[in-house]
CSV table of C-alpha atoms and ligand atoms in Angstrom, one decimal:
chain,number,residue,atom,x,y,z
A,1,MET,CA,-17.3,-5.1,69.8
A,2,LEU,CA,-18.1,-6.1,66.5
A,3,LYS,CA,-21.2,-8.7,66.3
A,4,ILE,CA,-20.6,-11.1,63.5
A,5,GLY,CA,-23.2,-13.5,62.4
A,6,ILE,CA,-21.8,-16.6,59.7
A,7,SER,CA,-23.7,-18.5,57.4
A,8,GLY,CA,-22.8,-21.8,56.4
A,9,VAL,CA,-21.6,-21.9,60.0
A,10,SER,CA,-21.4,-25.9,60.0
A,11,GLY,CA,-19.1,-26.1,56.4
A,12,ARG,CA,-15.7,-26.1,56.0
A,13,MET,CA,-15.3,-22.3,56.3
A,14,GLY,CA,-18.3,-21.4,58.4
A,15,ARG,CA,-16.5,-23.7,61.3
A,16,LYS,CA,-12.9,-22.5,60.6
A,17,ILE,CA,-14.1,-18.8,60.8
A,18,ALA,CA,-16.0,-19.7,64.5
A,19,GLU,CA,-12.9,-21.2,65.9
A,20,LEU,CA,-10.4,-18.4,65.1
A,21,SER,CA,-12.9,-15.6,66.0
A,22,LEU,CA,-11.7,-17.0,69.4
A,23,ASN,CA,-8.5,-15.5,69.0
A,24,TYR,CA,-10.1,-11.3,68.3
A,25,SER,CA,-10.4,-9.9,71.7
A,26,ASP,CA,-12.5,-7.2,69.3
A,27,ILE,CA,-15.2,-9.7,67.5
A,28,ASN,CA,-18.1,-11.7,69.1
A,29,ILE,CA,-19.9,-14.6,66.9
A,30,THR,CA,-23.5,-13.8,67.8
A,31,ALA,CA,-25.2,-15.7,65.3
A,32,GLY,CA,-24.9,-18.9,62.8
A,33,ILE,CA,-27.1,-19.4,59.8
A,34,GLU,CA,-27.1,-23.0,58.4
A,35,SER,CA,-29.4,-24.5,55.7
A,36,PRO,CA,-32.8,-25.9,57.0
A,37,ASP,CA,-31.4,-29.1,56.0
A,38,CYS,CA,-29.2,-29.1,58.9
A,39,ALA,CA,-30.0,-25.8,61.2
A,40,HIS,CA,-32.3,-28.1,63.4
A,41,TYR,CA,-29.0,-30.3,64.2
A,42,TYR,CA,-27.4,-27.5,66.2
A,43,ASN,CA,-28.7,-25.4,69.3
A,44,THR,CA,-25.5,-23.2,69.4
A,45,VAL,CA,-22.7,-22.3,67.2
A,46,GLY,CA,-20.2,-23.7,70.1
A,47,GLU,CA,-21.9,-27.0,69.4
A,48,ILE,CA,-20.7,-26.8,66.3
A,49,ILE,CA,-17.4,-26.0,67.2
A,50,ASN,CA,-17.4,-27.8,71.0
A,51,LYS,CA,-16.2,-24.2,72.1
A,52,ASP,CA,-18.1,-22.2,74.6
A,53,LEU,CA,-20.3,-20.1,72.4
A,54,SER,CA,-23.8,-19.6,72.8
A,55,ALA,CA,-24.7,-17.4,69.5
A,56,PRO,CA,-28.0,-19.3,68.5
A,57,VAL,CA,-28.5,-21.0,65.1
A,58,THR,CA,-30.9,-20.6,62.6
A,59,ALA,CA,-32.2,-21.0,58.9
A,60,ASP,CA,-33.8,-17.7,59.3
A,61,LEU,CA,-31.3,-14.6,58.9
A,62,SER,CA,-34.3,-12.5,59.9
A,63,GLU,CA,-34.7,-14.3,63.1
A,64,VAL,CA,-31.5,-13.4,64.4
A,65,ILE,CA,-30.7,-9.6,61.8
A,66,ASP,CA,-30.6,-7.5,64.8
A,67,LYS,CA,-27.8,-9.7,66.4
A,68,ILE,CA,-25.5,-8.8,64.2
A,69,ASP,CA,-23.7,-6.0,62.7
A,70,VAL,CA,-21.8,-7.8,59.8
A,71,LEU,CA,-22.7,-11.3,58.1
A,72,ILE,CA,-20.2,-13.4,56.8
A,73,ASP,CA,-21.5,-16.0,54.3
A,74,PHE,CA,-19.9,-19.2,53.2
A,75,ALA,CA,-22.7,-20.7,52.4
A,76,SER,CA,-22.7,-23.3,49.2
A,77,ASN,CA,-26.2,-21.7,48.1
A,78,GLN,CA,-25.6,-18.8,46.0
A,79,GLU,CA,-29.5,-18.2,46.2
A,80,ALA,CA,-29.5,-18.4,49.8
A,81,VAL,CA,-26.3,-15.6,49.7
A,82,LEU,CA,-28.8,-13.1,47.8
A,83,GLY,CA,-31.2,-13.6,49.7
A,84,HIS,CA,-29.7,-12.7,52.8
A,85,LEU,CA,-28.5,-9.6,51.4
A,86,ARG,CA,-31.8,-8.3,50.2
A,87,LEU,CA,-33.0,-8.3,53.7
A,88,LEU,CA,-29.7,-6.4,55.1
A,89,ALA,CA,-29.8,-4.3,52.5
A,90,ALA,CA,-33.2,-3.5,53.5
A,91,ASP,CA,-32.9,-3.2,57.5
A,92,VAL,CA,-33.2,0.4,59.1
A,93,ASN,CA,-29.7,-0.5,61.2
A,94,LYS,CA,-26.1,-0.2,59.7
A,95,LYS,CA,-25.5,-3.7,58.6
A,96,ALA,CA,-22.7,-4.9,56.3
A,97,ALA,CA,-21.4,-8.1,54.3
A,98,VAL,CA,-18.4,-10.4,53.6
A,99,ILE,CA,-19.4,-12.9,50.8
A,100,GLY,CA,-16.8,-16.1,49.9
A,101,THR,CA,-18.8,-18.2,48.3
A,102,THR,CA,-18.2,-18.7,44.8
A,103,GLY,CA,-19.8,-19.7,41.6
A,104,PHE,CA,-22.4,-16.7,41.1
A,105,THR,CA,-23.8,-16.1,37.7
A,106,GLN,CA,-23.2,-13.0,36.1
A,107,PHE,CA,-26.8,-12.1,36.7
A,108,GLN,CA,-26.3,-12.8,40.2
A,109,ILE,CA,-23.1,-10.6,40.3
A,110,GLU,CA,-25.5,-7.8,38.7
A,111,GLU,CA,-27.7,-8.0,41.3
A,112,ILE,CA,-25.3,-7.7,44.3
A,113,LYS,CA,-23.8,-4.9,42.8
A,114,GLN,CA,-27.7,-3.7,42.7
A,115,LEU,CA,-27.4,-4.6,46.3
A,116,SER,CA,-24.0,-3.1,47.3
A,117,LYS,CA,-26.0,0.9,46.8
A,118,ASP,CA,-27.8,0.0,50.0
A,119,LEU,CA,-25.0,-2.5,51.4
A,120,PRO,CA,-21.0,-2.0,52.1
A,121,ILE,CA,-19.7,-5.6,50.7
A,122,VAL,CA,-16.8,-7.1,50.4
A,123,LEU,CA,-16.8,-10.0,47.5
A,124,ALA,CA,-14.1,-11.8,47.3
A,125,PRO,CA,-13.9,-15.5,45.6
A,126,ASN,CA,-10.3,-15.7,47.6
A,127,MET,CA,-9.2,-14.3,50.7
A,128,SER,CA,-5.7,-15.1,51.7
A,129,ILE,CA,-3.0,-12.4,50.9
A,130,GLY,CA,-0.8,-14.4,48.8
A,131,VAL,CA,-4.1,-14.9,46.4
A,132,ASN,CA,-4.5,-11.1,46.2
A,133,LEU,CA,-0.9,-10.5,45.7
A,134,LEU,CA,-0.6,-13.2,42.8
A,135,PHE,CA,-3.7,-11.2,41.2
A,136,LYS,CA,-1.7,-8.3,40.6
A,137,LEU,CA,1.5,-10.2,40.0
A,138,VAL,CA,-0.7,-11.8,36.9
A,139,GLU,CA,-2.1,-8.1,36.3
A,140,LYS,CA,1.7,-7.0,35.9
A,141,ALA,CA,2.7,-10.4,34.0
A,142,ALA,CA,-0.1,-9.6,31.5
A,143,ARG,CA,0.2,-6.4,30.5
A,144,VAL,CA,4.1,-6.5,30.1
A,145,LEU,CA,4.0,-10.0,27.9
A,146,LYS,CA,1.0,-9.0,25.8
A,147,ASP,CA,1.1,-9.2,22.4
A,148,LYS,CA,4.6,-10.7,22.6
A,149,GLY,CA,3.9,-14.2,21.7
A,150,PHE,CA,3.2,-15.7,25.3
A,151,ASP,CA,0.2,-18.2,25.6
A,152,ILE,CA,-1.6,-18.2,28.5
A,153,GLU,CA,-3.1,-21.1,30.6
A,154,VAL,CA,-4.7,-21.5,33.8
A,155,VAL,CA,-4.4,-24.2,36.2
A,156,GLU,CA,-6.7,-25.1,39.2
A,157,MET,CA,-6.7,-27.6,41.8
A,158,HIS,CA,-8.8,-28.5,44.8
A,159,HIS,CA,-10.5,-30.9,47.0
A,160,ARG,CA,-13.0,-33.5,46.1
A,161,PHE,CA,-15.8,-32.1,47.5
A,162,LYS,CA,-15.5,-28.8,45.9
A,163,LYS,CA,-18.8,-28.0,44.3
A,164,ASP,CA,-18.0,-25.3,41.5
A,165,ALA,CA,-15.9,-25.2,38.6
A,166,PRO,CA,-13.6,-23.4,37.5
A,167,SER,CA,-13.1,-21.8,41.0
A,168,GLY,CA,-13.9,-18.3,42.3
A,169,THR,CA,-10.5,-17.5,42.2
A,170,ALA,CA,-9.5,-18.7,38.5
A,171,VAL,CA,-12.4,-16.9,37.0
A,172,LYS,CA,-11.4,-13.9,38.4
A,173,ILE,CA,-7.9,-14.4,37.2
A,174,VAL,CA,-9.6,-15.1,33.7
A,175,ASP,CA,-11.1,-11.6,34.6
A,176,ILE,CA,-7.7,-10.2,34.7
A,177,LEU,CA,-5.8,-11.6,31.8
A,178,LYS,CA,-8.8,-10.9,29.5
A,179,LYS,CA,-9.1,-7.4,30.8
A,180,GLU,CA,-5.5,-7.2,30.1
A,181,THR,CA,-4.7,-8.8,27.5
A,182,GLY,CA,-8.2,-7.9,25.2
A,183,ILE,CA,-8.7,-11.7,24.7
A,184,GLU,CA,-12.0,-13.0,24.9
A,185,LYS,CA,-11.5,-16.7,23.8
A,186,VAL,CA,-11.7,-18.9,27.2
A,187,VAL,CA,-11.1,-22.7,26.4
A,188,TYR,CA,-12.1,-25.1,29.3
A,189,GLY,CA,-10.3,-28.3,29.0
A,190,ARG,CA,-9.6,-29.9,25.9
A,191,GLU,CA,-9.8,-33.1,24.2
A,192,GLY,CA,-9.9,-34.6,21.2
A,193,ILE,CA,-8.5,-33.2,17.1
A,194,THR,CA,-8.6,-29.6,18.9
A,195,GLY,CA,-6.5,-28.2,15.9
A,196,GLU,CA,-3.2,-25.3,16.9
A,197,ARG,CA,-4.1,-23.6,19.3
A,198,SER,CA,-5.1,-19.8,18.9
A,199,THR,CA,-3.0,-16.9,20.5
A,200,LYS,CA,-6.2,-15.3,21.3
A,201,GLU,CA,-7.8,-18.3,23.6
A,202,ILE,CA,-7.1,-18.4,27.3
A,203,GLY,CA,-7.2,-21.7,28.3
A,204,VAL,CA,-8.0,-23.2,32.0
A,205,PHE,CA,-8.4,-26.4,33.8
A,206,ALA,CA,-10.1,-27.5,37.0
A,207,LEU,CA,-8.3,-31.0,38.8
A,208,ARG,CA,-10.4,-31.9,41.9
A,209,GLY,CA,-8.8,-34.6,43.9
A,210,GLY,CA,-7.6,-35.1,47.7
A,211,ASP,CA,-7.9,-32.8,50.8
A,212,VAL,CA,-6.3,-30.3,48.3
A,213,VAL,CA,-7.4,-26.8,50.0
A,214,GLY,CA,-6.5,-24.4,46.7
A,215,GLU,CA,-3.8,-23.8,44.3
A,216,HIS,CA,-3.6,-21.5,41.5
A,217,THR,CA,-0.8,-21.8,38.4
A,218,VAL,CA,-0.8,-19.0,35.4
A,219,ILE,CA,1.6,-20.3,32.8
A,220,PHE,CA,2.8,-17.5,30.2
A,221,ALA,CA,4.4,-19.6,27.1
A,222,SER,CA,6.6,-18.7,24.1
A,223,ASP,CA,9.3,-20.0,22.2
A,224,GLY,CA,12.1,-20.5,24.2
A,225,GLU,CA,10.9,-19.4,27.9
A,226,ARG,CA,8.3,-20.0,29.9
A,227,ILE,CA,6.4,-17.9,33.7
A,228,GLU,CA,4.7,-19.9,36.1
A,229,ILE,CA,2.8,-18.1,39.0
A,230,THR,CA,2.1,-20.3,41.7
A,231,HIS,CA,0.0,-19.4,44.9
A,232,ARG,CA,-0.6,-23.2,47.0
A,233,ALA,CA,-2.9,-22.5,50.1
A,234,THR,CA,-1.9,-25.3,52.6
A,235,SER,CA,-4.5,-24.0,55.2
A,236,ARG,CA,-7.9,-22.6,55.2
A,237,ASP,CA,-6.9,-20.5,58.2
A,238,ILE,CA,-5.6,-18.0,55.6
A,239,PHE,CA,-9.4,-17.7,54.1
A,240,ALA,CA,-10.7,-17.7,57.9
A,241,LYS,CA,-8.2,-14.9,59.2
A,242,GLY,CA,-9.3,-12.8,55.6
A,243,ALA,CA,-12.8,-13.2,56.6
A,244,LEU,CA,-12.4,-12.0,59.8
A,245,GLU,CA,-10.4,-8.9,58.9
A,246,ALA,CA,-12.8,-7.7,55.9
A,247,ALA,CA,-15.6,-7.8,58.3
A,248,ARG,CA,-13.7,-5.6,60.8
A,249,TRP,CA,-12.8,-3.3,57.7
A,250,VAL,CA,-16.1,-3.4,55.9
A,251,TYR,CA,-18.4,-2.0,58.6
A,252,SER,CA,-16.8,1.2,58.7
A,253,LYS,CA,-17.7,1.9,54.9
A,254,GLU,CA,-20.1,3.7,53.0
A,255,SER,CA,-22.7,1.3,50.7
A,256,GLY,CA,-20.4,-0.2,48.1
A,257,LEU,CA,-19.1,-3.4,46.1
A,258,TYR,CA,-15.3,-4.0,47.4
A,259,ASP,CA,-13.0,-6.7,47.0
A,260,MET,CA,-10.1,-8.5,49.2
A,261,LEU,CA,-7.8,-6.1,47.6
A,262,ASP,CA,-9.5,-3.1,48.9
A,263,VAL,CA,-9.8,-4.7,52.3
A,264,LEU,CA,-5.8,-5.0,52.2
A,265,GLY,CA,-4.8,-2.0,50.6
A,266,LEU,CA,-3.5,-3.3,47.3
A,267,ASN,CA,-5.8,-1.5,45.2
A,268,GLU,CA,-3.6,1.9,43.6
B,301,NAD,P1,-19.0,-26.7,52.9
B,301,NAD,O1,-20.2,-27.5,52.0
B,301,NAD,O2,-18.0,-26.9,53.8
B,301,NAD,O3,-19.7,-25.6,53.3
B,301,NAD,C1,-21.1,-25.0,53.1
B,301,NAD,C2,-22.3,-24.4,54.2
B,301,NAD,O4,-23.3,-24.0,53.4
B,301,NAD,C3,-22.5,-26.0,54.3
B,301,NAD,O5,-22.6,-26.4,56.0
B,301,NAD,C4,-24.1,-26.1,54.1
B,301,NAD,O6,-25.3,-26.5,54.7
B,301,NAD,C5,-24.7,-24.7,54.3
B,301,NAD,N1,-25.7,-24.0,53.4
B,301,NAD,C6,-26.4,-24.5,52.3
B,301,NAD,N2,-27.3,-23.7,52.2
B,301,NAD,C7,-27.2,-22.5,53.2
B,301,NAD,C8,-28.4,-22.1,53.3
B,301,NAD,N3,-29.7,-22.0,52.7
B,301,NAD,N4,-28.0,-21.0,54.3
B,301,NAD,C9,-27.0,-20.9,55.5
B,301,NAD,N5,-26.4,-22.1,54.7
B,301,NAD,C10,-26.0,-22.9,54.0
B,301,NAD,O7,-18.0,-25.6,51.9
B,301,NAD,P2,-17.1,-24.8,52.1
B,301,NAD,O8,-15.6,-25.5,51.5
B,301,NAD,O9,-17.4,-24.2,53.4
B,301,NAD,O10,-17.2,-23.7,51.3
B,301,NAD,C11,-18.0,-22.8,51.2
B,301,NAD,C12,-18.4,-21.7,49.7
B,301,NAD,O11,-17.0,-20.8,50.2
B,301,NAD,C13,-18.0,-22.1,48.5
B,301,NAD,O12,-18.9,-21.3,47.2
B,301,NAD,C14,-16.3,-22.2,48.5
B,301,NAD,O13,-16.2,-22.0,46.8
B,301,NAD,C15,-16.3,-20.6,48.7
B,301,NAD,N6,-14.8,-20.7,49.4
B,301,NAD,C16,-14.4,-19.4,49.1
B,301,NAD,C17,-13.3,-18.9,49.9
B,301,NAD,C18,-12.1,-18.2,50.2
B,301,NAD,O14,-11.4,-17.0,49.8
B,301,NAD,N7,-13.6,-16.6,49.4
B,301,NAD,C19,-12.2,-20.1,50.2
B,301,NAD,C20,-12.9,-21.4,50.5
B,301,NAD,C21,-14.5,-21.5,50.4
């Protein structure tokens, strides 16, 4: 039985993961971690999702670290996630982590890389199989269309509560595009007299509104034709299932930094 702690357990994703975990006979949620501001509202994860789940909720991972094998972190506080990883990496027992939280700075990503020397970590800004296939399709399209007169724009849309922009998934898409095309300049939104678009830029637009779970479109536009690759998420279940699959996968792995392409076997 794999023992899992969920950080950000009373958030949108945390709840969903706790609910879906009940469908897995080999997974047990054994702890919930929440921000000090709201941990005291709950004694157990069961109270959060209205189910019979006695896992305790705490603001301090060190209180429950012995109860868990893998921490799934969807806390909306990047510094807190790093604090959790430091504790897990320093623990004498085997631990692993799945990070769903987005919005890390480059500096924070570097620390995650360092910590992954002592801890198997899956860092995935998007845990859905469809988006990870989108990453592969974008990589392929960019490779084929590079230097053939196609302008590249990325558009994402999310619900009004999202705290970071552009989305972690859009950031990852842009990283793939930069790597494949060699284009370095990224333009976030346009306003005013911008002048003509340069061929050596990637445009990124973040739309926010309503209850949109997550949409990403990559546009390759040239004179006379346009290719658009779109993924639309209509339910958070896809991310929660991906997180639970990643937790199962990563616990048997050596220390290192992995992504969802590794979990899904999509990395050549
Ligand atoms: P949310 O705001 O609904 O939930 C975040 C939770 O984290 C809240 O309950 C908050 O109280 C808690 N939190 C804040 N500080 C904490 C701390 N110090 N320790 C523990 N918990 C703490 O947000 P959400 O929609 O669930 O999204 C959470 C994160 O996951 C965001 O960064 C979002 O972009 C990301 N996300 C990733 C994926 C993916 O597939 N990787 C999918 C959806 C969302």
